[in-house]
PDB file of C-alpha atoms in Angstrom:
ATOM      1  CA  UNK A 245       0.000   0.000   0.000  1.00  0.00           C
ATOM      2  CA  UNK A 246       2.600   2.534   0.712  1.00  0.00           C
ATOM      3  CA  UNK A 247       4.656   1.039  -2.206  1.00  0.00           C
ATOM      4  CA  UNK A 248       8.024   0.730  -0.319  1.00  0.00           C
ATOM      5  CA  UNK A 249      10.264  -1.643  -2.277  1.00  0.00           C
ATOM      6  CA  UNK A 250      10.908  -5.354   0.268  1.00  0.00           C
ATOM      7  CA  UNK A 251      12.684  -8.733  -0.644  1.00  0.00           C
ATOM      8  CA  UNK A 252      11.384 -11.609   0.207  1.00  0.00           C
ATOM      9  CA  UNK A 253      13.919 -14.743   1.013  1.00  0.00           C
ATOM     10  CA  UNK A 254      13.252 -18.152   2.797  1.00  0.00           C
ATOM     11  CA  UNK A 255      16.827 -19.071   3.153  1.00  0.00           C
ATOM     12  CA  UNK A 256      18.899 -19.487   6.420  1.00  0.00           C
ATOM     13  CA  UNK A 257      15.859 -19.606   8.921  1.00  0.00           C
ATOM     14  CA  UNK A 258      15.786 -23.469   9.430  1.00  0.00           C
ATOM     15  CA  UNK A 259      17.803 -26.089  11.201  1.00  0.00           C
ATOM     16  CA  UNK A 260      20.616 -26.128  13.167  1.00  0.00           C
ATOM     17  CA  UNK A 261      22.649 -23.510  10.374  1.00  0.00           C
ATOM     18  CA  UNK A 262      18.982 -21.048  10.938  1.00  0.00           C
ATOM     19  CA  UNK A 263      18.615 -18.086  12.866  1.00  0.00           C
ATOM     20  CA  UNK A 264      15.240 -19.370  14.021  1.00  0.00           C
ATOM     21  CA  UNK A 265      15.079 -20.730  17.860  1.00  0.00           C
ATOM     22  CA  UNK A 266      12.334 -23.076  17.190  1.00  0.00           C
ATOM     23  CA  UNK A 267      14.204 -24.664  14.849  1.00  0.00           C
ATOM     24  CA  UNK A 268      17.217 -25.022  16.678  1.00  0.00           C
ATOM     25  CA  UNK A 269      19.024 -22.611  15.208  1.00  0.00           C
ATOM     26  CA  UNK A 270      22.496 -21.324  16.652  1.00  0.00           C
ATOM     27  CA  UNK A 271      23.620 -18.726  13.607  1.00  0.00           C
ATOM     28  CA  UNK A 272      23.094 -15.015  13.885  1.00  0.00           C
ATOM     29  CA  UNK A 273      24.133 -14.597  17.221  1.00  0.00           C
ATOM     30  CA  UNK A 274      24.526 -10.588  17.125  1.00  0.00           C
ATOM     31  CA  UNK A 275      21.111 -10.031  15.882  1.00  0.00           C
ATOM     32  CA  UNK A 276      18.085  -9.744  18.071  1.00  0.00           C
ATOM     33  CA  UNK A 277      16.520 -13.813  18.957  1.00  0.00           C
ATOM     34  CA  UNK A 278      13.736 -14.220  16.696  1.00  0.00           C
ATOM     35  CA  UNK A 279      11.614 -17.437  17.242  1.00  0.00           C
ATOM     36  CA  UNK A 280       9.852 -18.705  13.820  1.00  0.00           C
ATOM     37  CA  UNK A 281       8.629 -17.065  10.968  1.00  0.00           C
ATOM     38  CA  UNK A 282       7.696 -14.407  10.040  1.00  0.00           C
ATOM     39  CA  UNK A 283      10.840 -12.399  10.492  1.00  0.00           C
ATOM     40  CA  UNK A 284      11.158  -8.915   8.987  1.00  0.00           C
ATOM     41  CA  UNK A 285      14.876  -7.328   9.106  1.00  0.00           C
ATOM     42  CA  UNK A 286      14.795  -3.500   8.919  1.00  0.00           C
ATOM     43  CA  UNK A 287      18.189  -2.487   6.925  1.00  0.00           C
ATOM     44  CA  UNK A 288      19.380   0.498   9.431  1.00  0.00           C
ATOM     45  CA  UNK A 289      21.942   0.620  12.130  1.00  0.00           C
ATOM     46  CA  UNK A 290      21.508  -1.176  13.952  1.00  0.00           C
ATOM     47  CA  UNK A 291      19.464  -3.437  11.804  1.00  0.00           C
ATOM     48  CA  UNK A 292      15.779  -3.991  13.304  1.00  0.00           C
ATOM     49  CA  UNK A 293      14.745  -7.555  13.407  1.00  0.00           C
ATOM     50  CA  UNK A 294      11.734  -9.044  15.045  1.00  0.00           C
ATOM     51  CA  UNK A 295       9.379 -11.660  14.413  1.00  0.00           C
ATOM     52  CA  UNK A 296       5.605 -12.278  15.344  1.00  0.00           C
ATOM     53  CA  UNK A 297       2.881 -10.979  13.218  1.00  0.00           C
ATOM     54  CA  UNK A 298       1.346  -8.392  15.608  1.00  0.00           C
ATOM     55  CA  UNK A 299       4.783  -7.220  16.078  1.00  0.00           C
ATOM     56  CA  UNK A 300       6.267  -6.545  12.713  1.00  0.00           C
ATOM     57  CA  UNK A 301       2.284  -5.064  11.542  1.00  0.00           C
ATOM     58  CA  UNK A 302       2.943  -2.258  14.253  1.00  0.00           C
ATOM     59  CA  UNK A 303       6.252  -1.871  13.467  1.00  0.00           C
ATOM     60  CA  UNK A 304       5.941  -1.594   9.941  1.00  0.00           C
ATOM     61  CA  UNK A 305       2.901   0.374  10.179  1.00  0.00           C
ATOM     62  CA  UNK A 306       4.446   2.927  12.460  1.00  0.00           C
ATOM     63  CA  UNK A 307       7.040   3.189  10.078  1.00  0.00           C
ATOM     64  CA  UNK A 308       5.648   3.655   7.071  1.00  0.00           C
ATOM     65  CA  UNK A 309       2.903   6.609   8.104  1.00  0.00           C
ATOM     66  CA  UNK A 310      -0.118   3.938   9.632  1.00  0.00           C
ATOM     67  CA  UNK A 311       0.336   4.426  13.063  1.00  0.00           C
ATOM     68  CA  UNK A 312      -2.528   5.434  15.487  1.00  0.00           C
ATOM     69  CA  UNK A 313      -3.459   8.911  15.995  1.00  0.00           C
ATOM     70  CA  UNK A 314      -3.600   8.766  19.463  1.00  0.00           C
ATOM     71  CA  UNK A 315      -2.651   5.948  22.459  1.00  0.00           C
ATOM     72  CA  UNK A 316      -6.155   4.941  23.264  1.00  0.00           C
ATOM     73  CA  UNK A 317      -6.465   4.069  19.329  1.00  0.00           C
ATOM     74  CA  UNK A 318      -3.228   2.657  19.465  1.00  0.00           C
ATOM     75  CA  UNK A 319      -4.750   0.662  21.951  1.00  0.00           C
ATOM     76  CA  UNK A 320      -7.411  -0.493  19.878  1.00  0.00           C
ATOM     77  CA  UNK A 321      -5.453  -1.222  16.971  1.00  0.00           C
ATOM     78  CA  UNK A 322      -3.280  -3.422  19.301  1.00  0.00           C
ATOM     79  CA  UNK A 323      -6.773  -5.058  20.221  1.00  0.00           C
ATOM     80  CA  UNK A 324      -8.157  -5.439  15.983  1.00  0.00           C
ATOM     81  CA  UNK A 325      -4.120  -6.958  15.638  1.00  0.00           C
ATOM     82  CA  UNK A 326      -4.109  -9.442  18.035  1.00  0.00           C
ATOM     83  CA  UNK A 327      -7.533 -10.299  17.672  1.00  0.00           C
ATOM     84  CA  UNK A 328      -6.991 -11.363  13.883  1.00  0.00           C
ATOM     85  CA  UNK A 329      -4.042 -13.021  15.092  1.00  0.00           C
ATOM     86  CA  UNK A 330      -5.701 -15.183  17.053  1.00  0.00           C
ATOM     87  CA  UNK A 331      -8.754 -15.428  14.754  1.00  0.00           C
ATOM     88  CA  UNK A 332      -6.319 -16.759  12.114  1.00  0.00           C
ATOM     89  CA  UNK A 333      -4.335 -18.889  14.469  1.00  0.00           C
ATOM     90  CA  UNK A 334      -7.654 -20.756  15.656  1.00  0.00           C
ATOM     91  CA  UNK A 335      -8.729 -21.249  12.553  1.00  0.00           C
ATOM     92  CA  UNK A 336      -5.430 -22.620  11.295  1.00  0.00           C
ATOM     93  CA  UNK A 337      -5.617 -25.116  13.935  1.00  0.00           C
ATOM     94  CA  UNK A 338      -8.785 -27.287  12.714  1.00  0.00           C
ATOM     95  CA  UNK A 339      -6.804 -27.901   9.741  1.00  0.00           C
ATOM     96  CA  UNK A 340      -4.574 -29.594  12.157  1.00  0.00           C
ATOM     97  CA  UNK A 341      -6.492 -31.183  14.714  1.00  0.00           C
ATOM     98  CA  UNK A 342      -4.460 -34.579  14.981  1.00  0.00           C
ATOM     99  CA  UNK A 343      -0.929 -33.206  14.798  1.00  0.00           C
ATOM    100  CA  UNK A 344      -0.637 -29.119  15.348  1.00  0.00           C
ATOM    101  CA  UNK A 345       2.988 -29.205  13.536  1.00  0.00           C
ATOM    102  CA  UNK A 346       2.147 -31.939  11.238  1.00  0.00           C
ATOM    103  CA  UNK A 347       1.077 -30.882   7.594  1.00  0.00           C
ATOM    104  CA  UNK A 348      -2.555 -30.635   6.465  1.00  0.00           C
ATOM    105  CA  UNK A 349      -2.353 -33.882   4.263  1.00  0.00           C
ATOM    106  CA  UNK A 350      -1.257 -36.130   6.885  1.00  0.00           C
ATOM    107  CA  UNK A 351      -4.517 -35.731   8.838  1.00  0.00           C
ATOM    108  CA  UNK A 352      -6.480 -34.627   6.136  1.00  0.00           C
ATOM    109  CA  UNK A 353      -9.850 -36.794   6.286  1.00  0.00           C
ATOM    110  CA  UNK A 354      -9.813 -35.245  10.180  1.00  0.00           C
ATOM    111  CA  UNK A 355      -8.796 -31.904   8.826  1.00  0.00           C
ATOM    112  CA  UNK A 356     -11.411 -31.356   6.873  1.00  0.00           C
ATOM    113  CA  UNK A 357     -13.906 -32.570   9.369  1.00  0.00           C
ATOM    114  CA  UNK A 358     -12.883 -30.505  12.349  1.00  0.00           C
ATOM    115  CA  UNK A 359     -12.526 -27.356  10.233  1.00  0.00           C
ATOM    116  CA  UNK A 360     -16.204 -27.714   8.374  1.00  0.00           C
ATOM    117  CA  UNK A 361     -17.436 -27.364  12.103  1.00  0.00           C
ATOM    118  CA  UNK A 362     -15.021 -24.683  13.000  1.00  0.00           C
ATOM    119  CA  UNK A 363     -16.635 -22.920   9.773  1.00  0.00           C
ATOM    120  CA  UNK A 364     -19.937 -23.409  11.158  1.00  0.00           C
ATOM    121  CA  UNK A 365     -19.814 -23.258  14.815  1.00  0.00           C
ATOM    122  CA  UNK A 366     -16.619 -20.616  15.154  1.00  0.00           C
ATOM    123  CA  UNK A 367     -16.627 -18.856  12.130  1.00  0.00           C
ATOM    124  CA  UNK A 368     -19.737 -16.665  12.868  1.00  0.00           C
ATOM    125  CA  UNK A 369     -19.008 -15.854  16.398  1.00  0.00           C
ATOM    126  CA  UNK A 370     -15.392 -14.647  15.259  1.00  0.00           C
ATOM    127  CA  UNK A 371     -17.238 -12.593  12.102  1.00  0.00           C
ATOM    128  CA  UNK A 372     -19.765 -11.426  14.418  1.00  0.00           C
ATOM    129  CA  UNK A 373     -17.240  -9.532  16.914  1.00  0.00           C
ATOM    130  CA  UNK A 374     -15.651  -7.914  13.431  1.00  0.00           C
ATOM    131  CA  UNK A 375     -19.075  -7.147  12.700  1.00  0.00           C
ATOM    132  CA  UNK A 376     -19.591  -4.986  15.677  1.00  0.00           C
ATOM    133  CA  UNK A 377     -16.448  -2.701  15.455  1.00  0.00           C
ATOM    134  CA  UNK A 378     -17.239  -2.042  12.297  1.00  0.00           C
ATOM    135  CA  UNK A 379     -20.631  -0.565  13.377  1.00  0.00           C
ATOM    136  CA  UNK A 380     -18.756   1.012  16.031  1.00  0.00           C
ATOM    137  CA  UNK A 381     -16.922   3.232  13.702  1.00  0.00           C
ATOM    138  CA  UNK A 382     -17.225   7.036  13.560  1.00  0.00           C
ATOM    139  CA  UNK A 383     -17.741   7.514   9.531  1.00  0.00           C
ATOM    140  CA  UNK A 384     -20.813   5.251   9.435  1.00  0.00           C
ATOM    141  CA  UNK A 385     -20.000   3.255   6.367  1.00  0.00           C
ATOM    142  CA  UNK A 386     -17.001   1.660   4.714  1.00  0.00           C
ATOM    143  CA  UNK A 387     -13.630   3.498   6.480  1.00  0.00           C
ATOM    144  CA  UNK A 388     -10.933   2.748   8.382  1.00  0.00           C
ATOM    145  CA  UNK A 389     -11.910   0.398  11.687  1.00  0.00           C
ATOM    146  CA  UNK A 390     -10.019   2.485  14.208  1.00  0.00           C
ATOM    147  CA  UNK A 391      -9.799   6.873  13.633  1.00  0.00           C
ATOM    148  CA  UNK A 392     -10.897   8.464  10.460  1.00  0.00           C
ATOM    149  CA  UNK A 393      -7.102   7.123   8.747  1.00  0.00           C
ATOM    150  CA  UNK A 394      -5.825   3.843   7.520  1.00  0.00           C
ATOM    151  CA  UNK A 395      -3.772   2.327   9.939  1.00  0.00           C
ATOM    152  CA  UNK A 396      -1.814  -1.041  10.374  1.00  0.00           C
ATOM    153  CA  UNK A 397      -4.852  -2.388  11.804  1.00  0.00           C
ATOM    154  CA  UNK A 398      -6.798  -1.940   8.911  1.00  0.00           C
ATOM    155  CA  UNK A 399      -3.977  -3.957   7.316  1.00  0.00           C
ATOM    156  CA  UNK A 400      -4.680  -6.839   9.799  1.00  0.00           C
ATOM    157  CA  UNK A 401      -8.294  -7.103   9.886  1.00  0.00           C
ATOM    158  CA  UNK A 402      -8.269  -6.973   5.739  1.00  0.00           C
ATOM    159  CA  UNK A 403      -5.945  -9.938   6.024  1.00  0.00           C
ATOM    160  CA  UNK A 404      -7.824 -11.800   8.303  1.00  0.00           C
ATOM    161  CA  UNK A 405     -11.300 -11.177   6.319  1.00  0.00           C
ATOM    162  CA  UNK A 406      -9.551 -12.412   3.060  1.00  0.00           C
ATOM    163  CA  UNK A 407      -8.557 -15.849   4.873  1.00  0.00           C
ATOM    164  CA  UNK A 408     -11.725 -16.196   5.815  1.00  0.00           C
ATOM    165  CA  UNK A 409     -13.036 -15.622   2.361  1.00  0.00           C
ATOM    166  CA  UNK A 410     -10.490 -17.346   0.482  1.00  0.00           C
ATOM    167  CA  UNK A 411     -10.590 -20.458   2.436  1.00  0.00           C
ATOM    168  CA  UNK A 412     -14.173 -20.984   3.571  1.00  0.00           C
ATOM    169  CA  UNK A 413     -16.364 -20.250   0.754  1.00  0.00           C
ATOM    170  CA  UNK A 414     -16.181 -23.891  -1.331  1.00  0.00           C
ATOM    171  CA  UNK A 415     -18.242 -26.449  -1.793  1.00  0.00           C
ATOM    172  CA  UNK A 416     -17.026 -28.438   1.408  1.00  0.00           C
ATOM    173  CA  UNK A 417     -18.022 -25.396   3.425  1.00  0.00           C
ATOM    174  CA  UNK A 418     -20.989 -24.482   1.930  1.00  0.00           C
ATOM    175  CA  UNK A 419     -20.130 -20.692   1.145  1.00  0.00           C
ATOM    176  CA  UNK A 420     -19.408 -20.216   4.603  1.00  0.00           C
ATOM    177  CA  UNK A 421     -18.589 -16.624   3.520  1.00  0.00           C
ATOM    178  CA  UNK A 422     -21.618 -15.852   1.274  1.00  0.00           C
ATOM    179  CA  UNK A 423     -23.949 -17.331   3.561  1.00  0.00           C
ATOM    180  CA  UNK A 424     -22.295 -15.134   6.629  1.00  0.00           C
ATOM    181  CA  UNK A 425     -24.666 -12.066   7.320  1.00  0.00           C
ATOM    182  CA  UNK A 426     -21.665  -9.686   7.881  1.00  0.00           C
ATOM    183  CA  UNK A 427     -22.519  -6.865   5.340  1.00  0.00           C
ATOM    184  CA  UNK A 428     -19.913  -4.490   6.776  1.00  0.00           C
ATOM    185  CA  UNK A 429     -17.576  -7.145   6.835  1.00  0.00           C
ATOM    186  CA  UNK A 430     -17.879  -7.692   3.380  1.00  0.00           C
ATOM    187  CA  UNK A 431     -18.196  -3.721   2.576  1.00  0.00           C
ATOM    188  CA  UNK A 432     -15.137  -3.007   4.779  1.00  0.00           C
ATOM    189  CA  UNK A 433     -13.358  -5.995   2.791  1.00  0.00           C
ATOM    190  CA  UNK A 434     -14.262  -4.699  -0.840  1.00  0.00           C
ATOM    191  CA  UNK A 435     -13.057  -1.179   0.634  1.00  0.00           C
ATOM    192  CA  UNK A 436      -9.422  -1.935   1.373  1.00  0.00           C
ATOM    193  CA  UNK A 437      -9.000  -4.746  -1.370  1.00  0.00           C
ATOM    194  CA  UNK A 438      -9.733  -1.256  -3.717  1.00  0.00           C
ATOM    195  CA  UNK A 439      -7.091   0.460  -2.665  1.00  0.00           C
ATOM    196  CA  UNK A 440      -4.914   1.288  -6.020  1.00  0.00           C
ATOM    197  CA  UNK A 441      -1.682   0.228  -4.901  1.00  0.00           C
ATOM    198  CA  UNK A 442      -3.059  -2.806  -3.408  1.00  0.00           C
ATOM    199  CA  UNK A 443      -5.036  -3.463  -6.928  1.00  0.00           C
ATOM    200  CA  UNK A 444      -1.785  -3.679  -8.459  1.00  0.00           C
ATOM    201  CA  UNK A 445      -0.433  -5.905  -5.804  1.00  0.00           C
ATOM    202  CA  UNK A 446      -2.798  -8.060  -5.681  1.00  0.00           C
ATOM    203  CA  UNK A 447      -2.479  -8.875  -9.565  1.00  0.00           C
ATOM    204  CA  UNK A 448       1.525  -8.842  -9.201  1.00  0.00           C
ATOM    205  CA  UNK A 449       3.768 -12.287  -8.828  1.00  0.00           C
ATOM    206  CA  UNK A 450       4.833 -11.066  -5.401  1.00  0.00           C
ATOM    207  CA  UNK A 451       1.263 -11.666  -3.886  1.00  0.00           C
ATOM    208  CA  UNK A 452       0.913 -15.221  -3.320  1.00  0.00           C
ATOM    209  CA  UNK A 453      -2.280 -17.862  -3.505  1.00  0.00           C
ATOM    210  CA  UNK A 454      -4.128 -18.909  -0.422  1.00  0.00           C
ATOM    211  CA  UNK A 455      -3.265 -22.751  -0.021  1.00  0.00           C
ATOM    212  CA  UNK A 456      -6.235 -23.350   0.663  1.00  0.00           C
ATOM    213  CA  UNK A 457      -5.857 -25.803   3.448  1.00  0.00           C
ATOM    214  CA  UNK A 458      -4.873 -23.859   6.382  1.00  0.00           C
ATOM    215  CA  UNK A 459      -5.807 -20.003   6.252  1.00  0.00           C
ATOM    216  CA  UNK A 460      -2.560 -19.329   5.183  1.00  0.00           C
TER     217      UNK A 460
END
């Protein structure tokens, strides 16, 4: 959105050679610990490096002109951040309901059970409390979910709407999304995927497909 230039590597973060803890890792010992993925490394000096969703969105956002107007939105925006974190992260887990670390296709007759209930019991209650902030807005229609500016929690809450959409609105869920009476959801979402620099992400090689199998 604000069209600042990033690369995007996968090397060096697992095994014993990584720089990731979970993984063992032992390499990169002057730069800040970092757990697991994602990581984002900030080029200055010293270099910035952190991982944890929540984390790099308010990092990145306060960097790059999102940040909150004020600390009670701040606040909030923490709140809409970690809240889509954890929407995500639940979600993620019925497609792993047998094994949390093992991959989708190794429990998949499971997988797909658990998370067609998850899509019909949790789903709703999770688009439900996204529902309500949006009414809870100042502007009254289609805006930014925290002040009367984009911030990095508009980011996150876009993000976690297009999961949802992207991964359960097939056949196997029966258009979980469509069906979902969430019109500001669904106004908000059509509002920031509009955005013109996100239009032209969106149809470049650097955004990449849902998997479809894990919100991811």
């Amino acid at each position: 959105d604000a069209r600042v230039e990033y690369t995007e590597i996968s090397e060096g973060l697992y095994g014993p050679d990584g720089m990731c803890d979970a993984f063992g890792g032992t390499k990169n010992e002057n730069i800040y610990p970092v757990m697991f993925p994602p990581i984002i490394c900030h080029r200055t000096d010293p270099p910035v490096m952190i991982n944890n969703t929540p984390a790099i969105v308010r990092f990145v956002g306060d960097s790059l002109g999102y940040a909150a107007a004020n600390i009670g939105d701040a606040a909030r925006c923490d709140q809409m951040v970690t809240n889509c974190a954890d929407f995500v992260a639940e979600g993620r887990g019925s497609f792993h309901p047998v094994d949390m670390k093992g991959s989708y296709d190794s429990q998949k007759e499971k997988a797909d059970e658990v998370s067609k209930v998850w899509s019909q019991k949790r789903l709703p209650i999770w688009l439900g409390h996204f529902e309500k902030c949006l009414a809870r807005t100042s502007h009254g229609g289609p805006g930014p979910i925290v002040g009367d500016k984009v911030t990095y929690a508009d980011f996150s809450l876009f993000q976690a709407l297009d999961a949802a959409k992207a991964q359960f609105n097939g056949d196997h869920y029966e258009q979980a999304w469509d069906k979902a009476e969430v019109p500001k959801c669904k106004a908000y979402h059509a509002f920031i995927a509009a955005r013109p620099n996100l239009v032209k992400y969106f149809a470049s090689d650097k955004c990449k497909p849902w998997a479809g199998d894990s919100m991811m």
